[in-house]
Amino acid sequence: MDIAKLTIPEIREGLLARRFSAVELTTEALRFAKEENPKTNAYLHFSEERALAAARRVDEKLARDEDPGPLAGVPVAVKDVIVTKGVRTTCASRLLENYIPPYDATAVARLEQADGVIIGKTNCDEFAMGSSNENSAFGPVRNPVAPDRVPGGSSGGSAAVVAQGTAVVSLGSDTGGSIRQPASFCGVVGVTPTYGRVSRYGLTAFASSLDHIGPFSKTVYDSALLLRVIAGRDPMDSTSAEAPVPDYTAVLDQDVRGMKIGLPKEYFKGLSSEIGDRINAGIEILSKLGCKLQEISLPTTDYAIACYYIICTAEASSNLARYDGVRYTRRSPDSQTLQDMYRNTRGEGFGAECKRRIMLGTYVLSSGYYDAYYLKAQRVRTLIARDFANAFTEVDAIVTPVSPFPAFRLGEKVNDPLQMYLSDIYTITGDLAGIPCMSVPCGKTAEGLPVGMQILTRHFDEAGMFRLASAFERAGGFAG
Amino acid sequence: MKITENEVRYIAGLANLNLTDEEIHRFRADLDEILTHIDKLNELDLTGVEPMAQVLYEAEETATLREDKEVQPLGEALALENAPLSGAGYFKVPKVIER
């Protein structure tokens, strides 16, 4: 078995045919991941004990001839902003360097109920704030495809481990593109489901009205299966949706002939020509599959970045107020007063990007500015959501690039925060509207850098999105 | 100029963030640039547009209240496990009241 290339169905087949046991597979996956990790720094820590315990449960079920869960024996990596009981969860921050959560995130618990094996926690931008994974307190992640380049962010580690084959699938989080952009940079599938589709319970809050948990995988099938496992109503998250969770894997082989696809003109200007060429080649494939293509307009697109950086920073400044030296492990020593303790702990603990966003968020929420910034941004957000709602009266899906450019070099953009923010233009809108969206591999540039194509559909139509992605994957030959 | 260093110091105080002079200087420039970009929103006519108060307001049924059912709480010991300083079942902080 080639551990780096395994998919979920291959693992299931191997376990049921008794070609390997879950413990053997887990041991080998951990060995391989540890050996490869110095190349990318994608894992922050491994959860060996917990992984082997989960694997033993699978082997016991198999020994009793019981049908194991849908993720039986599958090595999974989890972004280190998602809490794991008894397994250190740092959010890639000095502040939480030694934080051991007392409970599991719902997505984590559901993974294990489905017999998945969590082998480790992945590196990311601090508190999921960034587009390059260079904001981690524990060093950047290198792109496994091109080690002098970033893997994207903020879920850079979760994308890198799947691209590298050191996990079969992984969980990331997306607030403004943090799953799709690294998926596109690393050449893997990355999915941001509808807002509320997956419980946020146990996802460290960054911007609560925008935060999503979603899967990474090599194939569309594996993401569809993983999403089905983690999705669904959770009483612990009042924004989690009641809507039933269909079996996404059952629709993947369906025909996409006649499917109406919108190409928003605002997303095709300002592309690097190579990205444009790859995406246009991808669109050509969709056309050959019998999809009906039409140009559409999402007129508020140009205002999305401004809108997003008001809302996400406002929510972040409020959510991150809890890291004050009282409850979460780190406290600045030698502070004489309570207020000094707050200020010193936060000043020493947060990295530059977190501070920048806390400052901007505090500013836009400060007395006298609420109407001019936050309230205005919420109105613009309504317009952005309306753009999509209007478009979906005419089309079934929207196809765009994920990023204006492929993976850039480490250090290339760190000194210009606004330029870094602007690079999220194609992914931010889907989060603001709360619709499902994903990145599916769409070939490579001449230099060999992966390009991702984005598919967006109506609220709760993950099935339509997966169906199109799967047909594209088969026709384009980009799987695995 | 959208924001002065004094305003940055004031905001840092509101956010309970201890910043160095160098950080104040840097964030003034960064915030200035970002706030200038944000001014773009003034180009839009937002008359009659409701602010989005809930993400899936116009979508299918979603959030409901959970069942009113007793659940086992986390418990004092676990809740305090990550505290930098605790004692007698409480989080301990520097003295706030002089006796």
XYZ file of C-alpha atoms in Angstrom:
579
model
C 0.000 0.000 0.000
C 1.177 3.502 -0.834
C 0.129 5.375 2.283
C 0.441 8.776 0.583
C -2.104 7.960 -2.112
C -4.855 6.186 -0.156
C -8.486 7.255 -0.379
C -11.388 6.419 1.927
C -12.877 3.641 -0.282
C -9.437 1.998 -0.672
C -8.969 1.951 3.099
C -12.387 0.422 3.646
C -11.724 -2.192 1.015
C -8.318 -3.030 2.513
C -9.727 -3.348 6.028
C -12.675 -5.512 4.994
C -10.414 -7.754 2.893
C -8.104 -7.985 5.961
C -5.115 -6.799 3.935
C -4.156 -4.567 6.860
C -5.585 -3.814 10.272
C -6.610 -0.351 11.437
C -3.798 -0.394 13.994
C -1.251 -1.292 11.289
C -2.562 1.468 9.037
C -2.559 4.035 11.854
C 0.955 3.091 12.948
C 2.216 3.425 9.384
C 0.322 6.710 8.844
C 1.840 8.188 12.012
C 5.332 7.001 11.088
C 5.049 8.466 7.589
C 3.536 11.755 8.806
C 6.266 12.234 11.424
C 8.988 11.436 8.913
C 7.647 13.845 6.285
C 6.625 16.671 8.605
C 9.990 18.497 8.741
C 9.567 19.212 5.007
C 6.378 21.235 5.523
C 5.817 21.927 9.265
C 2.163 21.139 8.521
C 1.517 19.233 11.763
C 1.891 21.024 15.088
C 1.435 17.862 17.158
C 0.385 14.252 16.834
C -2.325 12.487 18.834
C -0.805 9.029 18.790
C -2.558 7.601 21.847
C -5.985 8.744 20.792
C -5.388 7.545 17.222
C -4.338 4.059 18.286
C -7.300 3.777 20.670
C -9.671 4.663 17.795
C -7.906 2.171 15.509
C -8.214 -0.602 18.099
C -11.947 0.024 18.307
C -12.166 -0.465 14.537
C -10.163 -3.709 14.682
C -12.383 -5.011 17.489
C -15.472 -4.318 15.398
C -13.908 -6.104 12.445
C -12.951 -9.052 14.667
C -16.582 -9.318 15.751
C -17.673 -9.084 12.092
C -19.473 -5.834 12.832
C -19.785 -3.252 10.084
C -17.385 -0.426 11.020
C -18.357 3.251 10.568
C -18.044 5.064 7.214
C -14.636 6.538 8.143
C -13.275 3.281 9.565
C -9.523 3.514 10.018
C -9.171 6.701 7.953
C -6.242 8.858 9.149
C -7.654 12.355 9.657
C -5.846 15.585 10.548
C -7.675 18.394 12.329
C -6.866 22.103 12.158
C -5.553 23.314 15.473
C -8.391 25.808 15.975
C -10.829 22.898 16.463
C -10.788 21.570 20.016
C -9.869 17.985 20.853
C -10.403 16.738 24.394
C -7.106 15.998 26.087
C -5.112 16.866 22.928
C -3.343 20.227 22.905
C -5.115 22.854 20.807
C -3.066 26.001 20.302
C -4.788 27.969 17.518
C -1.159 28.435 16.377
C -0.876 31.098 19.086
C 1.633 31.616 21.909
C -1.381 32.465 24.041
C -2.688 28.906 23.908
C 0.640 27.106 23.655
C -0.302 24.806 26.540
C -4.083 24.710 26.254
C -5.619 21.237 26.703
C -9.343 21.425 25.875
C -11.760 19.762 28.309
C -14.196 18.762 25.533
C -14.424 17.746 21.876
C -15.797 19.844 19.032
C -18.971 18.292 17.611
C -17.257 17.712 14.250
C -14.442 15.865 16.023
C -16.858 13.729 18.046
C -18.807 12.836 14.885
C -15.595 11.903 13.053
C -14.715 9.445 15.786
C -18.256 8.102 16.061
C -17.863 7.260 12.371
C -14.630 5.411 13.287
C -12.261 8.021 11.836
C -8.758 8.115 13.331
C -7.478 11.562 14.310
C -3.703 11.403 13.989
C -2.741 15.008 14.633
C -3.429 18.715 14.684
C -2.439 20.980 11.829
C -0.657 24.301 11.669
C -2.540 27.399 10.534
C -2.499 31.159 10.770
C -2.899 32.340 14.372
C -6.602 32.125 15.296
C -7.246 31.427 11.577
C -6.317 34.984 10.595
C -4.309 35.060 7.397
C -4.055 33.965 3.791
C -0.593 32.380 3.742
C -0.047 30.442 6.987
C 2.843 32.809 7.741
C 1.031 34.140 10.834
C 1.543 30.945 12.854
C 3.430 31.432 16.124
C 5.074 28.066 15.402
C 6.547 28.881 12.006
C 5.082 28.903 8.508
C 3.970 25.840 6.556
C 5.702 25.079 3.271
C 3.699 24.107 0.219
C 4.423 20.413 -0.489
C 4.142 21.086 -4.231
C 6.724 23.910 -4.156
C 8.577 24.226 -0.817
C 9.670 27.834 -1.369
C 6.006 28.838 -1.551
C 3.170 29.264 0.916
C 0.424 26.629 1.151
C -2.190 29.378 1.454
C -4.119 30.118 4.571
C -5.420 30.080 7.042
C -5.933 26.276 6.884
C -2.503 25.842 5.252
C -1.526 22.809 7.322
C -4.780 20.978 6.621
C -4.331 21.484 2.869
C -0.642 20.568 2.962
C -1.101 17.251 4.816
C -3.626 16.054 2.225
C -1.427 17.187 -0.686
C 1.581 15.527 0.933
C -0.393 12.383 1.718
C 0.395 12.544 5.428
C -3.351 12.443 6.132
C -6.048 10.994 3.911
C -8.520 13.766 4.700
C -8.523 16.731 7.067
C -10.737 19.345 8.653
C -10.140 23.048 8.198
C -12.072 26.193 8.918
C -13.131 28.958 6.545
C -14.121 32.525 7.430
C -13.073 34.368 4.251
C -11.558 31.663 2.075
C -9.380 29.761 4.531
C -10.349 26.341 3.138
C -10.717 27.033 -0.599
C -7.621 29.197 -1.099
C -5.149 26.722 0.483
C -6.920 23.859 -1.322
C -6.307 25.669 -4.619
C -2.664 26.476 -3.729
C -1.930 22.843 -2.788
C -3.968 21.145 -5.528
C -6.552 19.370 -3.359
C -10.325 19.489 -2.895
C -11.532 21.893 -0.178
C -15.149 22.498 0.812
C -16.878 25.348 2.652
C -20.429 24.134 3.316
C -23.508 26.313 3.841
C -23.308 28.457 6.973
C -24.840 26.350 9.738
C -24.450 23.049 7.862
C -21.700 21.914 10.253
C -21.853 22.753 13.949
C -19.346 25.348 15.109
C -19.358 23.932 18.644
C -15.706 23.573 19.556
C -14.417 25.684 16.661
C -12.476 28.490 18.328
C -14.520 31.570 17.478
C -12.969 34.081 15.082
C -15.943 35.745 13.330
C -19.024 33.831 14.400
C -21.336 34.907 11.562
C -18.745 33.800 8.994
C -16.987 30.780 10.547
C -17.386 27.354 8.913
C -15.806 23.924 9.410
C -15.212 21.933 6.227
C -13.248 19.039 4.706
C -10.104 18.676 2.582
C -9.430 15.581 0.487
C -7.747 14.301 -2.648
C -11.049 13.358 -4.285
C -14.516 14.895 -4.416
C -15.967 11.607 -3.142
C -13.926 11.730 0.070
C -15.012 15.304 0.854
C -18.647 14.413 0.135
C -18.431 11.470 2.531
C -16.617 13.428 5.248
C -19.107 16.301 5.061
C -22.030 13.907 5.390
C -20.477 12.548 8.590
C -19.872 15.920 10.276
C -22.950 17.839 9.013
C -26.315 18.263 10.677
C -28.137 19.935 13.508
C -26.338 20.152 16.842
C -28.173 21.457 19.905
C -24.865 22.937 21.090
C -24.793 25.434 18.191
C -27.993 27.425 17.852
C -26.997 28.512 14.328
C -26.609 24.919 13.125
C -29.283 24.059 10.575
C -32.201 21.674 10.958
C -32.197 20.893 7.234
C -31.759 17.147 6.566
C -28.340 15.910 5.425
C -28.566 13.935 2.178
C -26.092 11.231 1.197
C -23.891 13.445 -0.959
C -21.926 10.469 -2.293
C -25.088 9.042 -3.898
C -25.361 11.899 -6.440
C -21.769 12.006 -7.631
C -22.269 9.868 -10.717
C -25.305 11.788 -11.929
C -25.256 13.560 -15.260
C -24.700 17.329 -15.312
C -26.060 17.795 -18.832
C -28.271 20.861 -18.977
C -27.043 22.239 -15.670
C -27.025 26.042 -15.879
C -23.764 27.631 -14.853
C -23.186 31.322 -14.283
C -19.831 32.958 -14.948
C -19.752 36.271 -13.044
C -17.934 38.837 -15.176
C -16.595 40.625 -12.070
C -14.498 37.526 -11.238
C -12.718 37.277 -14.560
C -11.018 40.658 -14.696
C -7.637 41.132 -13.068
C -6.640 37.470 -13.223
C -3.045 36.515 -13.888
C -3.221 35.266 -17.467
C -2.151 31.740 -16.584
C -4.910 31.388 -13.977
C -7.372 32.740 -16.532
C -6.168 30.182 -19.098
C -6.561 27.266 -16.694
C -10.017 28.341 -15.527
C -11.154 28.908 -19.107
C -9.915 25.423 -20.000
C -11.918 24.116 -17.038
C -15.024 25.944 -18.232
C -14.512 24.394 -21.663
C -14.671 20.968 -19.998
C -17.967 21.894 -18.315
C -19.304 22.972 -21.688
C -18.319 19.612 -23.222
C -20.163 17.889 -20.375
C -23.317 19.565 -21.618
C -23.569 22.341 -19.023
C -25.164 25.548 -20.240
C -22.876 28.483 -19.600
C -23.970 32.073 -19.299
C -22.372 35.307 -18.202
C -23.906 36.807 -15.082
C -23.185 39.851 -12.931
C -22.641 40.053 -9.178
C -22.444 43.842 -9.047
C -21.514 44.290 -5.361
C -18.338 42.154 -5.690
C -15.977 45.143 -5.613
C -17.255 46.111 -2.163
C -16.872 42.680 -0.587
C -13.375 43.138 0.870
C -14.276 46.393 2.614
C -17.485 44.839 3.941
C -15.714 41.680 5.087
C -12.851 43.390 6.927
C -15.326 45.438 8.965
C -17.521 42.495 9.952
C -14.804 39.924 10.561
C -12.612 42.258 12.599
C -15.543 43.552 14.649
C -16.563 40.001 15.526
C -12.944 38.980 16.132
C -12.276 41.868 18.515
C -15.231 40.693 20.565
C -14.472 36.955 20.365
C -10.795 37.367 21.241
C -11.578 39.458 24.328
C -11.740 36.207 26.312
C -7.952 35.735 26.120
C -7.241 37.990 29.073
C -5.007 35.910 31.332
C -7.805 34.603 33.555
C -8.952 31.284 32.087
C -6.797 30.258 29.129
C -3.377 29.131 30.352
C -1.203 32.124 29.603
C -0.865 35.057 31.965
C 1.816 37.713 31.872
C 3.790 37.439 35.130
C 4.415 40.396 37.423
C 1.299 42.414 36.640
C 0.246 44.362 39.722
C -3.310 45.252 38.715
C -6.069 43.363 36.919
C -5.971 45.741 33.981
C -2.207 45.457 33.621
C -2.632 41.703 33.622
C -5.145 41.920 30.754
C -3.040 44.332 28.733
C 0.301 42.649 29.250
C -1.043 39.141 28.643
C -2.687 40.179 25.385
C 0.209 42.395 24.278
C 2.713 39.577 24.803
C 0.499 36.732 23.610
C -1.042 37.842 20.316
C 0.926 38.033 17.081
C 0.906 41.062 14.772
C -2.017 40.057 12.530
C -4.309 39.267 15.471
C -3.433 42.606 17.054
C -4.074 44.431 13.781
C -7.518 42.858 13.446
C -8.437 43.392 17.102
C -7.482 47.049 16.662
C -9.494 47.508 13.469
C -12.474 45.695 14.967
C -12.352 47.736 18.161
C -12.110 50.920 16.092
C -15.141 50.173 13.894
C -17.222 49.265 16.960
C -16.061 52.204 19.078
C -18.420 54.920 20.199
C -19.652 57.105 17.331
C -18.434 54.809 14.538
C -20.976 51.999 14.702
C -23.319 53.385 12.030
C -20.501 54.480 9.737
C -18.808 51.087 9.717
C -20.470 48.017 11.227
C -24.066 48.840 10.368
C -23.088 49.960 6.886
C -21.127 46.750 6.321
C -24.132 44.659 7.393
C -26.250 46.494 4.790
C -23.628 45.836 2.115
C -23.630 42.191 3.192
C -27.361 42.097 2.432
C -26.607 43.374 -1.082
C -23.924 40.746 -1.622
C -26.289 37.964 -0.521
C -28.987 39.437 -2.760
C -26.593 39.384 -5.761
C -26.243 35.628 -5.315
C -29.959 35.069 -4.682
C -30.744 36.922 -7.916
C -28.153 34.947 -9.850
C -29.542 31.641 -8.557
C -32.954 32.429 -10.046
C -31.231 32.018 -13.430
C -28.451 29.490 -12.852
C -27.887 26.311 -10.788
C -24.241 26.935 -9.994
C -21.616 29.643 -10.307
C -18.062 28.927 -11.422
C -15.109 31.235 -10.757
C -11.388 31.163 -9.994
C -10.468 30.669 -6.317
C -7.513 33.037 -6.224
C -6.210 35.658 -8.687
C -2.783 33.984 -8.607
C -1.177 30.639 -7.685
C 0.839 30.015 -4.479
C 3.237 32.898 -3.879
C 6.692 32.810 -2.299
C 7.173 32.812 1.453
C 7.690 36.394 2.594
C 6.469 37.886 -0.681
C 3.400 39.620 0.753
C 3.915 39.757 4.526
C 4.688 43.464 4.666
C 1.548 44.653 2.958
C -1.573 43.633 4.895
C -4.004 45.361 2.529
C -2.574 43.564 -0.513
C -2.879 40.283 1.404
C -6.525 41.093 2.226
C -7.314 42.016 -1.375
C -6.130 38.606 -2.582
C -9.189 37.030 -0.909
C -11.615 38.755 -3.286
C -13.073 35.625 -4.945
C -13.590 33.619 -1.769
C -14.923 36.236 0.671
C -18.259 36.693 -1.095
C -19.389 33.090 -0.585
C -18.802 33.392 3.173
C -20.653 36.701 3.356
C -23.647 35.143 1.586
C -23.382 31.916 3.625
C -23.677 29.694 0.540
C -21.789 26.429 -0.096
C -18.617 26.759 -2.135
C -15.594 24.618 -2.878
C -12.277 24.497 -4.678
C -11.662 21.641 -7.083
C -8.282 21.086 -8.797
C -8.159 22.624 -12.282
C -4.716 21.780 -13.611
C -1.394 23.494 -13.094
C 0.527 26.514 -14.334
C 3.582 26.061 -16.575
C 5.695 26.167 -13.411
C 3.675 23.277 -11.996
C 1.687 25.296 -9.439
C -1.853 24.045 -8.811
C -4.881 26.100 -9.838
C -8.290 25.711 -8.204
C -11.720 26.268 -9.694
C -14.456 27.494 -7.382
C -18.034 26.178 -7.527
C -20.798 27.960 -5.605
C -24.431 26.851 -5.261
C -27.616 27.785 -3.408
C -27.964 27.484 0.371
C -27.943 23.795 1.333
C -27.337 22.613 -2.233
C -24.031 20.923 -1.415
C -25.324 17.958 -3.425
C -25.482 20.025 -6.638
C -22.021 21.419 -5.954
C -20.506 17.958 -5.395
C -22.271 16.556 -8.450
C -20.741 19.221 -10.704
C -17.325 18.921 -9.038
C -17.353 15.153 -9.439
C -18.289 15.288 -13.124
C -15.554 17.879 -13.658
C -13.033 15.755 -11.779
C -13.818 12.694 -13.923
C -13.801 14.605 -17.207
C -10.718 16.640 -16.371
C -8.756 13.755 -14.934
C -7.581 15.836 -11.998
C -8.497 13.377 -9.219
C -5.793 12.376 -6.753
C -5.039 60.885 7.276
C -7.835 58.722 8.695
C -6.367 57.983 12.106
C -3.709 59.494 14.401
C -1.248 57.789 16.739
C -3.200 59.158 19.683
C -6.355 57.495 18.415
C -4.448 54.246 17.966
C -3.335 54.484 21.626
C -6.923 55.129 22.686
C -8.211 52.101 20.706
C -5.439 49.917 22.138
C -6.667 50.935 25.585
C -10.245 49.960 24.716
C -8.998 46.611 23.385
C -6.823 46.021 26.474
C -3.773 45.554 24.278
C -0.377 46.677 25.460
C 1.399 47.885 22.310
C 4.977 49.109 21.879
C 5.670 52.497 20.298
C 6.842 50.677 17.215
C 3.563 48.755 16.993
C 1.556 51.965 17.466
C 3.485 53.534 14.612
C 3.049 50.527 12.330
C -0.646 49.951 13.091
C -1.408 53.619 12.498
C -0.146 53.274 8.956
C -1.829 49.871 8.400
C -5.196 50.980 9.784
C -4.997 54.185 7.795
C -4.534 52.241 4.575
C -7.333 49.762 5.367
C -9.785 52.463 6.507
C -9.096 54.378 3.306
C -10.012 51.269 1.311
C -13.131 50.808 3.445
C -14.304 54.312 2.441
C -15.215 52.675 -0.844
C -18.494 51.616 0.787
C -19.613 55.267 0.685
C -20.036 54.929 -3.093
C -23.047 52.630 -2.556
C -26.604 53.847 -2.185
C -27.904 51.863 0.779
C -31.263 53.577 1.127
C -33.863 51.055 2.232
C -31.375 48.162 2.495
C -31.825 46.215 5.729
C -28.656 45.184 7.575
C -28.106 41.429 7.576
C -28.859 40.368 11.133
C -28.905 36.635 10.543
C -26.992 34.784 7.863
C -29.768 32.503 6.614
C -32.640 34.920 7.125
C -33.986 34.318 3.641
C -33.095 30.665 3.411
C -34.715 27.474 4.675
C -35.715 26.872 8.284
C -32.716 26.932 10.544
C -31.909 27.790 14.132
C -34.285 26.654 16.789
C -33.875 26.419 20.519
C -32.473 23.238 21.959
C -34.557 20.923 24.056
C -34.880 21.974 27.692
C -33.086 18.950 29.018
C -30.712 18.555 31.943
C -27.124 17.896 30.900
C -24.071 17.136 32.953
C -22.036 20.364 33.258
C -18.297 20.476 32.673
C -17.573 20.539 36.403
C -15.379 22.781 38.486
C -12.170 20.786 38.285
C -12.179 20.518 34.477
C -13.251 24.134 34.032
C -10.322 25.314 36.125
C -7.777 22.977 34.574
C -6.434 25.553 32.124
C -6.449 28.457 34.564
C -3.026 30.059 35.054
C -3.904 30.492 38.744
C -6.811 29.053 40.694
C -7.735 28.175 44.242
C -10.722 27.131 46.359
C -12.751 26.480 43.189
C -12.169 29.938 41.692
C -10.075 31.662 39.043
C -7.550 33.819 40.873
C -6.633 37.301 39.633
C -4.586 40.188 41.033
C -6.243 42.004 43.913
C -8.975 44.408 42.742
C -10.242 45.694 46.111
C -8.007 47.244 48.765
C -8.886 46.267 52.309
